[in-house]
PDB file of C-alpha atoms and ligand atoms in Angstrom:
ATOM      1  CA  MET L   1       6.113  -1.025   6.192  1.00  0.00           C
ATOM      2  CA  LYS L   2       7.064  -2.971   3.612  1.00  0.00           C
ATOM      3  CA  ASN L   3       4.530  -5.577   2.483  1.00  0.00           C
ATOM      4  CA  ILE L   4       5.621  -9.729   2.692  1.00  0.00           C
ATOM      5  CA  MET L   5       4.686 -12.099   0.877  1.00  0.00           C
ATOM      6  CA  PHE L   6       5.635 -16.385   2.373  1.00  0.00           C
ATOM      7  CA  ILE L   7       6.770 -18.645  -0.166  1.00  0.00           C
ATOM      8  CA  ALA L   8       6.775 -22.132   1.317  1.00  0.00           C
ATOM      9  CA  PRO L   9       5.938 -26.195   0.956  1.00  0.00           C
ATOM     10  CA  PRO L  10       2.629 -27.559   3.531  1.00  0.00           C
ATOM     11  CA  ALA L  11       3.830 -27.413   6.805  1.00  0.00           C
ATOM     12  CA  ALA L  12       7.077 -25.596   6.526  1.00  0.00           C
ATOM     13  CA  GLY L  13       5.191 -22.962   9.377  1.00  0.00           C
ATOM     14  CA  LYS L  14       4.824 -20.060   7.251  1.00  0.00           C
ATOM     15  CA  GLY L  15       0.925 -19.788   9.268  1.00  0.00           C
ATOM     16  CA  THR L  16       2.759 -19.906  12.201  1.00  0.00           C
ATOM     17  CA  GLN L  17       5.276 -17.523  11.472  1.00  0.00           C
ATOM     18  CA  ALA L  18       2.758 -15.278   9.485  1.00  0.00           C
ATOM     19  CA  GLU L  19       0.658 -14.658  13.192  1.00  0.00           C
ATOM     20  CA  LEU L  20       3.586 -13.914  14.726  1.00  0.00           C
ATOM     21  CA  VAL L  21       3.987 -10.823  12.362  1.00  0.00           C
ATOM     22  CA  VAL L  22       0.780 -10.183  12.914  1.00  0.00           C
ATOM     23  CA  ASN L  23       0.543  -9.443  16.792  1.00  0.00           C
ATOM     24  CA  LYS L  24       3.964  -7.092  16.653  1.00  0.00           C
ATOM     25  CA  TYR L  25       3.347  -5.006  13.745  1.00  0.00           C
ATOM     26  CA  LYS L  26      -0.174  -5.875  13.560  1.00  0.00           C
ATOM     27  CA  ILE L  27      -1.281  -5.904   9.775  1.00  0.00           C
ATOM     28  CA  PRO L  28      -3.857  -7.677   8.186  1.00  0.00           C
ATOM     29  CA  HIS L  29      -2.626 -11.512   7.195  1.00  0.00           C
ATOM     30  CA  ILE L  30      -3.676 -12.632   4.214  1.00  0.00           C
ATOM     31  CA  SER L  31      -3.673 -16.341   3.945  1.00  0.00           C
ATOM     32  CA  THR L  32      -6.045 -17.990   0.127  1.00  0.00           C
ATOM     33  CA  GLY L  33      -5.741 -21.219   2.582  1.00  0.00           C
ATOM     34  CA  ASP L  34      -7.817 -19.450   5.475  1.00  0.00           C
ATOM     35  CA  ILE L  35     -10.056 -17.793   3.176  1.00  0.00           C
ATOM     36  CA  LEU L  36     -11.046 -20.773   0.941  1.00  0.00           C
ATOM     37  CA  ARG L  37     -11.637 -22.870   4.069  1.00  0.00           C
ATOM     38  CA  LYS L  38     -14.316 -20.773   5.524  1.00  0.00           C
ATOM     39  CA  ILE L  39     -15.821 -20.459   1.810  1.00  0.00           C
ATOM     40  CA  SER L  40     -15.612 -24.316   1.635  1.00  0.00           C
ATOM     41  CA  THR L  41     -17.783 -24.853   4.742  1.00  0.00           C
ATOM     42  CA  GLU L  42     -20.975 -22.154   2.640  1.00  0.00           C
ATOM     43  CA  ASP L  43     -23.653 -24.883   1.441  1.00  0.00           C
ATOM     44  CA  SER L  44     -23.479 -23.923  -2.418  1.00  0.00           C
ATOM     45  CA  GLU L  45     -21.534 -24.829  -5.256  1.00  0.00           C
ATOM     46  CA  ILE L  46     -18.466 -23.126  -4.623  1.00  0.00           C
ATOM     47  CA  GLY L  47     -18.177 -24.372  -1.921  1.00  0.00           C
ATOM     48  CA  ASN L  48     -18.968 -27.661  -2.091  1.00  0.00           C
ATOM     49  CA  TYR L  49     -16.124 -27.677  -5.335  1.00  0.00           C
ATOM     50  CA  VAL L  50     -14.163 -25.539  -2.733  1.00  0.00           C
ATOM     51  CA  TYR L  51     -14.629 -28.776  -0.128  1.00  0.00           C
ATOM     52  CA  GLU L  52     -13.749 -31.326  -2.308  1.00  0.00           C
ATOM     53  CA  THR L  53     -10.148 -29.361  -3.757  1.00  0.00           C
ATOM     54  CA  LEU L  54      -8.968 -28.235  -0.371  1.00  0.00           C
ATOM     55  CA  ALA L  55      -9.242 -32.615   0.707  1.00  0.00           C
ATOM     56  CA  SER L  56      -7.973 -33.511  -1.926  1.00  0.00           C
ATOM     57  CA  GLY L  57      -4.736 -31.114  -2.106  1.00  0.00           C
ATOM     58  CA  LYS L  58      -5.487 -29.305  -5.114  1.00  0.00           C
ATOM     59  CA  LEU L  59      -5.265 -25.534  -5.674  1.00  0.00           C
ATOM     60  CA  VAL L  60      -8.657 -24.467  -6.716  1.00  0.00           C
ATOM     61  CA  LYS L  61      -9.330 -22.398  -9.908  1.00  0.00           C
ATOM     62  CA  ASP L  62      -7.115 -19.465 -10.401  1.00  0.00           C
ATOM     63  CA  GLU L  63     -10.083 -16.903 -11.381  1.00  0.00           C
ATOM     64  CA  ILE L  64     -11.489 -18.190  -7.921  1.00  0.00           C
ATOM     65  CA  THR L  65      -8.771 -17.056  -6.196  1.00  0.00           C
ATOM     66  CA  TYR L  66      -8.189 -13.425  -7.749  1.00  0.00           C
ATOM     67  CA  GLN L  67     -11.284 -12.066  -7.197  1.00  0.00           C
ATOM     68  CA  LEU L  68     -10.750 -13.168  -3.013  1.00  0.00           C
ATOM     69  CA  ILE L  69      -7.049 -11.270  -3.529  1.00  0.00           C
ATOM     70  CA  GLU L  70      -7.983  -8.007  -5.109  1.00  0.00           C
ATOM     71  CA  ASP L  71     -11.036  -7.156  -2.938  1.00  0.00           C
ATOM     72  CA  ARG L  72      -9.142  -8.536   0.487  1.00  0.00           C
ATOM     73  CA  LEU L  73      -6.314  -5.942  -0.757  1.00  0.00           C
ATOM     74  CA  LYS L  74      -8.639  -3.208  -1.429  1.00  0.00           C
ATOM     75  CA  GLN L  75     -10.298  -2.822   1.974  1.00  0.00           C
ATOM     76  CA  ASP L  76      -8.179   0.288   3.882  1.00  0.00           C
ATOM     77  CA  ASP L  77      -6.363  -2.503   6.772  1.00  0.00           C
ATOM     78  CA  CYS L  78      -4.218  -3.175   3.698  1.00  0.00           C
ATOM     79  CA  LYS L  79      -2.643   0.631   3.161  1.00  0.00           C
ATOM     80  CA  ASN L  80      -0.081  -0.158   5.434  1.00  0.00           C
ATOM     81  CA  GLY L  81       1.339  -3.659   5.180  1.00  0.00           C
ATOM     82  CA  PHE L  82      -0.217  -6.260   4.940  1.00  0.00           C
ATOM     83  CA  ILE L  83       1.122 -10.277   4.911  1.00  0.00           C
ATOM     84  CA  ILE L  84      -0.098 -12.619   2.169  1.00  0.00           C
ATOM     85  CA  ASP L  85       0.452 -15.968   2.902  1.00  0.00           C
ATOM     86  CA  GLY L  86      -0.337 -18.488   0.257  1.00  0.00           C
ATOM     87  CA  PHE L  87      -0.513 -16.338  -3.055  1.00  0.00           C
ATOM     88  CA  PRO L  88       0.379 -16.516  -5.478  1.00  0.00           C
ATOM     89  CA  ARG L  89       0.666 -20.442  -5.552  1.00  0.00           C
ATOM     90  CA  ASN L  90       1.817 -20.539  -9.469  1.00  0.00           C
ATOM     91  CA  LEU L  91       3.104 -18.457 -12.506  1.00  0.00           C
ATOM     92  CA  GLU L  92      -0.073 -16.844 -13.457  1.00  0.00           C
ATOM     93  CA  GLN L  93      -1.498 -15.927 -10.513  1.00  0.00           C
ATOM     94  CA  ALA L  94       2.337 -14.393  -9.509  1.00  0.00           C
ATOM     95  CA  TYR L  95       1.754 -12.009 -13.272  1.00  0.00           C
ATOM     96  CA  GLU L  96      -1.765 -11.185 -11.956  1.00  0.00           C
ATOM     97  CA  TYR L  97      -0.946 -10.269  -8.462  1.00  0.00           C
ATOM     98  CA  ASP L  98       2.370  -8.031 -10.489  1.00  0.00           C
ATOM     99  CA  ARG L  99      -1.237  -6.483 -12.218  1.00  0.00           C
ATOM    100  CA  ILE L 100      -3.673  -6.046  -8.921  1.00  0.00           C
ATOM    101  CA  LEU L 101       0.001  -4.830  -6.943  1.00  0.00           C
ATOM    102  CA  ASN L 102      -0.038  -2.039  -9.887  1.00  0.00           C
ATOM    103  CA  LYS L 103      -3.602  -1.437  -9.936  1.00  0.00           C
ATOM    104  CA  LEU L 104      -4.141  -0.537  -6.534  1.00  0.00           C
ATOM    105  CA  GLY L 105      -0.727   0.822  -6.623  1.00  0.00           C
ATOM    106  CA  TYR L 106       1.539  -1.365  -3.321  1.00  0.00           C
ATOM    107  CA  GLU L 107       4.964  -3.058  -4.048  1.00  0.00           C
ATOM    108  CA  ILE L 108       5.930  -6.498  -3.502  1.00  0.00           C
ATOM    109  CA  GLY L 109       7.381  -5.581  -0.628  1.00  0.00           C
ATOM    110  CA  ASN L 110       9.897  -8.086   0.845  1.00  0.00           C
ATOM    111  CA  VAL L 111       9.260 -11.928  -0.715  1.00  0.00           C
ATOM    112  CA  ILE L 112      10.319 -14.592   2.673  1.00  0.00           C
ATOM    113  CA  LEU L 113      11.200 -17.958   0.900  1.00  0.00           C
ATOM    114  CA  ILE L 114      10.855 -20.443   3.776  1.00  0.00           C
ATOM    115  CA  ASN L 115      13.322 -23.714   2.746  1.00  0.00           C
ATOM    116  CA  ILE L 116      13.162 -27.210   4.970  1.00  0.00           C
ATOM    117  CA  ASP L 117      13.592 -30.425   3.367  1.00  0.00           C
ATOM    118  CA  LYS L 118       9.775 -32.704   2.832  1.00  0.00           C
ATOM    119  CA  LYS L 119      10.972 -35.846   5.645  1.00  0.00           C
ATOM    120  CA  LYS L 120      10.819 -33.550   8.523  1.00  0.00           C
ATOM    121  CA  LEU L 121       7.429 -31.741   7.168  1.00  0.00           C
ATOM    122  CA  GLU L 122       6.221 -35.003   6.926  1.00  0.00           C
ATOM    123  CA  LYS L 123       6.399 -35.717  10.564  1.00  0.00           C
ATOM    124  CA  ARG L 124       4.795 -31.913  11.180  1.00  0.00           C
ATOM    125  CA  ILE L 125       1.944 -32.533   8.859  1.00  0.00           C
ATOM    126  CA  THR L 126       0.173 -35.745  10.737  1.00  0.00           C
ATOM    127  CA  GLY L 127       0.867 -33.855  14.411  1.00  0.00           C
ATOM    128  CA  ARG L 128      -0.404 -30.320  13.269  1.00  0.00           C
ATOM    129  CA  ARG L 129      -3.315 -29.377  15.561  1.00  0.00           C
ATOM    130  CA  ILE L 130      -5.138 -26.147  15.689  1.00  0.00           C
ATOM    131  CA  CYS L 131      -7.082 -24.509  18.188  1.00  0.00           C
ATOM    132  CA  GLU L 132     -11.434 -24.087  16.964  1.00  0.00           C
ATOM    133  CA  ASP L 133     -11.279 -20.505  19.056  1.00  0.00           C
ATOM    134  CA  CYS L 134      -7.683 -18.815  18.496  1.00  0.00           C
ATOM    135  CA  LYS L 135      -6.535 -20.658  15.871  1.00  0.00           C
ATOM    136  CA  THR L 136      -2.988 -20.977  17.441  1.00  0.00           C
ATOM    137  CA  ILE L 137      -0.933 -23.855  15.829  1.00  0.00           C
ATOM    138  CA  TYR L 138       0.709 -26.689  17.632  1.00  0.00           C
ATOM    139  CA  ASN L 139       2.432 -29.849  16.464  1.00  0.00           C
ATOM    140  CA  ILE L 140       2.114 -32.764  18.738  1.00  0.00           C
ATOM    141  CA  ASN L 141       4.981 -34.553  17.262  1.00  0.00           C
ATOM    142  CA  ASP L 142       7.117 -32.068  18.152  1.00  0.00           C
ATOM    143  CA  LYS L 143       8.282 -30.831  21.539  1.00  0.00           C
ATOM    144  CA  PHE L 144       8.550 -27.674  21.336  1.00  0.00           C
ATOM    145  CA  SER L 145       5.056 -26.273  19.698  1.00  0.00           C
ATOM    146  CA  SER L 146       2.787 -29.139  21.566  1.00  0.00           C
ATOM    147  CA  PRO L 147       0.105 -28.360  23.666  1.00  0.00           C
ATOM    148  CA  ASP L 148      -0.057 -29.745  27.431  1.00  0.00           C
ATOM    149  CA  ILE L 149      -2.677 -32.159  27.464  1.00  0.00           C
ATOM    150  CA  ASP L 150      -3.046 -33.432  22.966  1.00  0.00           C
ATOM    151  CA  SER L 151      -6.395 -32.178  22.166  1.00  0.00           C
ATOM    152  CA  ILE L 152      -6.664 -28.808  24.822  1.00  0.00           C
ATOM    153  CA  CYS L 153      -5.722 -25.246  23.790  1.00  0.00           C
ATOM    154  CA  ASP L 154      -3.041 -24.118  26.541  1.00  0.00           C
ATOM    155  CA  ASN L 155      -3.950 -20.434  25.562  1.00  0.00           C
ATOM    156  CA  CYS L 156      -7.808 -20.508  25.954  1.00  0.00           C
ATOM    157  CA  GLY L 157      -8.730 -23.969  26.017  1.00  0.00           C
ATOM    158  CA  GLY L 158      -9.950 -24.596  23.507  1.00  0.00           C
ATOM    159  CA  LYS L 159     -10.759 -27.561  20.911  1.00  0.00           C
ATOM    160  CA  LEU L 160      -8.336 -28.230  18.512  1.00  0.00           C
ATOM    161  CA  TYR L 161      -8.779 -29.946  15.973  1.00  0.00           C
ATOM    162  CA  GLN L 162      -6.859 -31.913  13.080  1.00  0.00           C
ATOM    163  CA  ARG L 163      -6.986 -29.758   8.590  1.00  0.00           C
ATOM    164  CA  SER L 164      -9.177 -32.003   6.876  1.00  0.00           C
ATOM    165  CA  ASP L 165      -5.982 -31.808   4.274  1.00  0.00           C
ATOM    166  CA  ASP L 166      -3.198 -32.407   6.892  1.00  0.00           C
ATOM    167  CA  ASN L 167      -2.868 -36.603   6.170  1.00  0.00           C
ATOM    168  CA  LEU L 168       0.038 -38.052   3.915  1.00  0.00           C
ATOM    169  CA  GLU L 169      -1.804 -38.428   0.882  1.00  0.00           C
ATOM    170  CA  ALA L 170      -3.265 -34.985   0.871  1.00  0.00           C
ATOM    171  CA  PHE L 171       0.799 -34.065   1.686  1.00  0.00           C
ATOM    172  CA  GLN L 172       2.154 -35.652  -0.962  1.00  0.00           C
ATOM    173  CA  THR L 173      -0.186 -33.771  -3.690  1.00  0.00           C
ATOM    174  CA  ARG L 174      -0.122 -30.821  -1.939  1.00  0.00           C
ATOM    175  CA  TYR L 175       4.121 -30.876  -1.825  1.00  0.00           C
ATOM    176  CA  GLU L 176       3.335 -32.199  -5.893  1.00  0.00           C
ATOM    177  CA  MET L 177       2.188 -29.053  -6.037  1.00  0.00           C
ATOM    178  CA  TYR L 178       4.573 -27.026  -4.356  1.00  0.00           C
ATOM    179  CA  GLN L 179       6.879 -28.570  -6.367  1.00  0.00           C
ATOM    180  CA  GLU L 180       5.530 -28.231  -9.643  1.00  0.00           C
ATOM    181  CA  LYS L 181       3.251 -25.100  -9.552  1.00  0.00           C
ATOM    182  CA  THR L 182       4.621 -23.085  -6.760  1.00  0.00           C
ATOM    183  CA  GLU L 183       8.326 -23.908  -7.110  1.00  0.00           C
ATOM    184  CA  PRO L 184       8.843 -21.677  -9.957  1.00  0.00           C
ATOM    185  CA  ILE L 185       7.497 -18.241  -9.360  1.00  0.00           C
ATOM    186  CA  ILE L 186      10.646 -18.196  -7.370  1.00  0.00           C
ATOM    187  CA  ASP L 187      13.050 -16.951 -10.255  1.00  0.00           C
ATOM    188  CA  HIS L 188      10.199 -14.799 -10.678  1.00  0.00           C
ATOM    189  CA  TYR L 189      10.839 -13.147  -7.496  1.00  0.00           C
ATOM    190  CA  LYS L 190      14.456 -13.898  -7.904  1.00  0.00           C
ATOM    191  CA  LYS L 191      15.269 -11.588 -11.125  1.00  0.00           C
ATOM    192  CA  LYS L 192      13.108  -8.749  -9.199  1.00  0.00           C
ATOM    193  CA  ASN L 193      15.722  -9.204  -5.975  1.00  0.00           C
ATOM    194  CA  VAL L 194      12.796  -9.609  -3.614  1.00  0.00           C
ATOM    195  CA  LEU L 195      13.573 -12.646  -2.479  1.00  0.00           C
ATOM    196  CA  VAL L 196      15.576 -13.187   0.721  1.00  0.00           C
ATOM    197  CA  GLU L 197      15.720 -17.127   1.547  1.00  0.00           C
ATOM    198  CA  ILE L 198      15.817 -18.364   5.297  1.00  0.00           C
ATOM    199  CA  ASN L 199      16.326 -22.213   7.069  1.00  0.00           C
ATOM    200  CA  GLY L 200      13.112 -23.439   8.234  1.00  0.00           C
ATOM    201  CA  ASP L 201      14.723 -25.985   9.744  1.00  0.00           C
ATOM    202  CA  ASP L 202      14.633 -24.059  13.368  1.00  0.00           C
ATOM    203  CA  SER L 203      12.892 -23.571  16.342  1.00  0.00           C
ATOM    204  CA  ILE L 204      10.020 -21.251  16.019  1.00  0.00           C
ATOM    205  CA  GLU L 205      11.459 -18.267  17.327  1.00  0.00           C
ATOM    206  CA  ASN L 206      15.037 -18.633  15.613  1.00  0.00           C
ATOM    207  CA  ILE L 207      12.684 -18.293  12.256  1.00  0.00           C
ATOM    208  CA  PHE L 208      10.876 -15.370  13.386  1.00  0.00           C
ATOM    209  CA  ASN L 209      14.436 -13.661  14.888  1.00  0.00           C
ATOM    210  CA  GLU L 210      15.519 -14.322  10.884  1.00  0.00           C
ATOM    211  CA  ILE L 211      12.184 -12.539  10.329  1.00  0.00           C
ATOM    212  CA  ASN L 212      12.655  -9.893  11.803  1.00  0.00           C
ATOM    213  CA  LYS L 213      15.892  -8.817  10.827  1.00  0.00           C
ATOM    214  CA  ILE L 214      14.380  -8.583   7.170  1.00  0.00           C
ATOM    215  CA  ILE L 215      11.844  -6.250   8.667  1.00  0.00           C
ATOM    216  CA  ASN L 216      13.482  -4.296  10.188  1.00  0.00           C
ATOM    217  CA  ARG L 217      17.110  -3.996   7.675  1.00  0.00           C
TER     218      ARG L 217
HETATM  219  P1  AMP Q 301      -2.626 -23.794   1.967  1.00  0.00           P
HETATM  220  O1  AMP Q 301      -3.588 -22.867   3.969  1.00  0.00           O
HETATM  221  O2  AMP Q 301      -1.890 -22.143   2.575  1.00  0.00           O
HETATM  222  O3  AMP Q 301      -1.770 -24.380   3.169  1.00  0.00           O
HETATM  223  O4  AMP Q 301      -3.939 -24.261   1.089  1.00  0.00           O
HETATM  224  C1  AMP Q 301      -4.444 -24.537   1.734  1.00  0.00           C
HETATM  225  C2  AMP Q 301      -5.230 -25.211   0.055  1.00  0.00           C
HETATM  226  O5  AMP Q 301      -5.997 -24.047   0.109  1.00  0.00           O
HETATM  227  C3  AMP Q 301      -4.281 -26.305  -0.789  1.00  0.00           C
HETATM  228  O6  AMP Q 301      -3.986 -26.948  -1.049  1.00  0.00           O
HETATM  229  C4  AMP Q 301      -4.989 -25.068  -1.835  1.00  0.00           C
HETATM  230  O7  AMP Q 301      -6.006 -26.282  -2.468  1.00  0.00           O
HETATM  231  C5  AMP Q 301      -6.005 -24.216  -1.791  1.00  0.00           C
HETATM  232  N1  AMP Q 301      -5.667 -23.206  -1.879  1.00  0.00           N
HETATM  233  C6  AMP Q 301      -4.701 -21.772  -1.554  1.00  0.00           C
HETATM  234  N2  AMP Q 301      -4.344 -20.962  -1.892  1.00  0.00           N
HETATM  235  C7  AMP Q 301      -4.191 -21.147  -3.131  1.00  0.00           C
HETATM  236  C8  AMP Q 301      -4.119 -20.052  -4.241  1.00  0.00           C
HETATM  237  N3  AMP Q 301      -3.339 -19.072  -3.877  1.00  0.00           N
HETATM  238  N4  AMP Q 301      -4.200 -21.121  -4.939  1.00  0.00           N
HETATM  239  C9  AMP Q 301      -5.200 -21.944  -5.480  1.00  0.00           C
HETATM  240  N5  AMP Q 301      -5.073 -22.949  -4.099  1.00  0.00           N
HETATM  241  C10 AMP Q 301      -5.372 -22.361  -2.936  1.00  0.00           C
END
């Protein structure tokens, strides 16, 4: 199957959709945010740097992401397609991604842009909760995706936590980063004729249906 890339502002639901795609199509989900969150828990110089940067909402240095991505894409499970989420985040990274794909003999695949306005995102960001164990994502501000009990996972009974960068202040920075740094990559993919836009202000199911149509067209 074709590879998939998601481009979306923070809290647009790309993580949720990526998990749905993973479960249905059994391809790996490569999220630089997830990889970096793991690194941020390490007690080392790089761990501390990543922790501070994530908490501020700014982007980590490009060079850190390149090695992570290349090492991950080299693994065997990526040969039959993968979802890349959170990378590239700026034009430099997009050019580097082209080089990495070329080097590994992969196609870019479908680039899916999830559009949604800022006001809706602000509401979502403060309500997002994630299960510590099975990673299911909930939103306590949205009746369609809230858990039965605010702090407990419906699926596995695990404890729900809030990401340290899911507060309005960090959101503001992340959103500005998205507009300034990430939006310019949209044109890069439009020119390559691989970009498809979908409306992110819809139910999880409807958005997933749109994504399925793109995958199966
Ligand atoms: P995400 O989970 O995609 O929202 O990413 C969370 C945070 O990780 C971002 O706000 C950045 O600080 C960092 N991050 C994720 N991907 C990248 C990337 N490709 N380049 C630089 N920083 C990134």
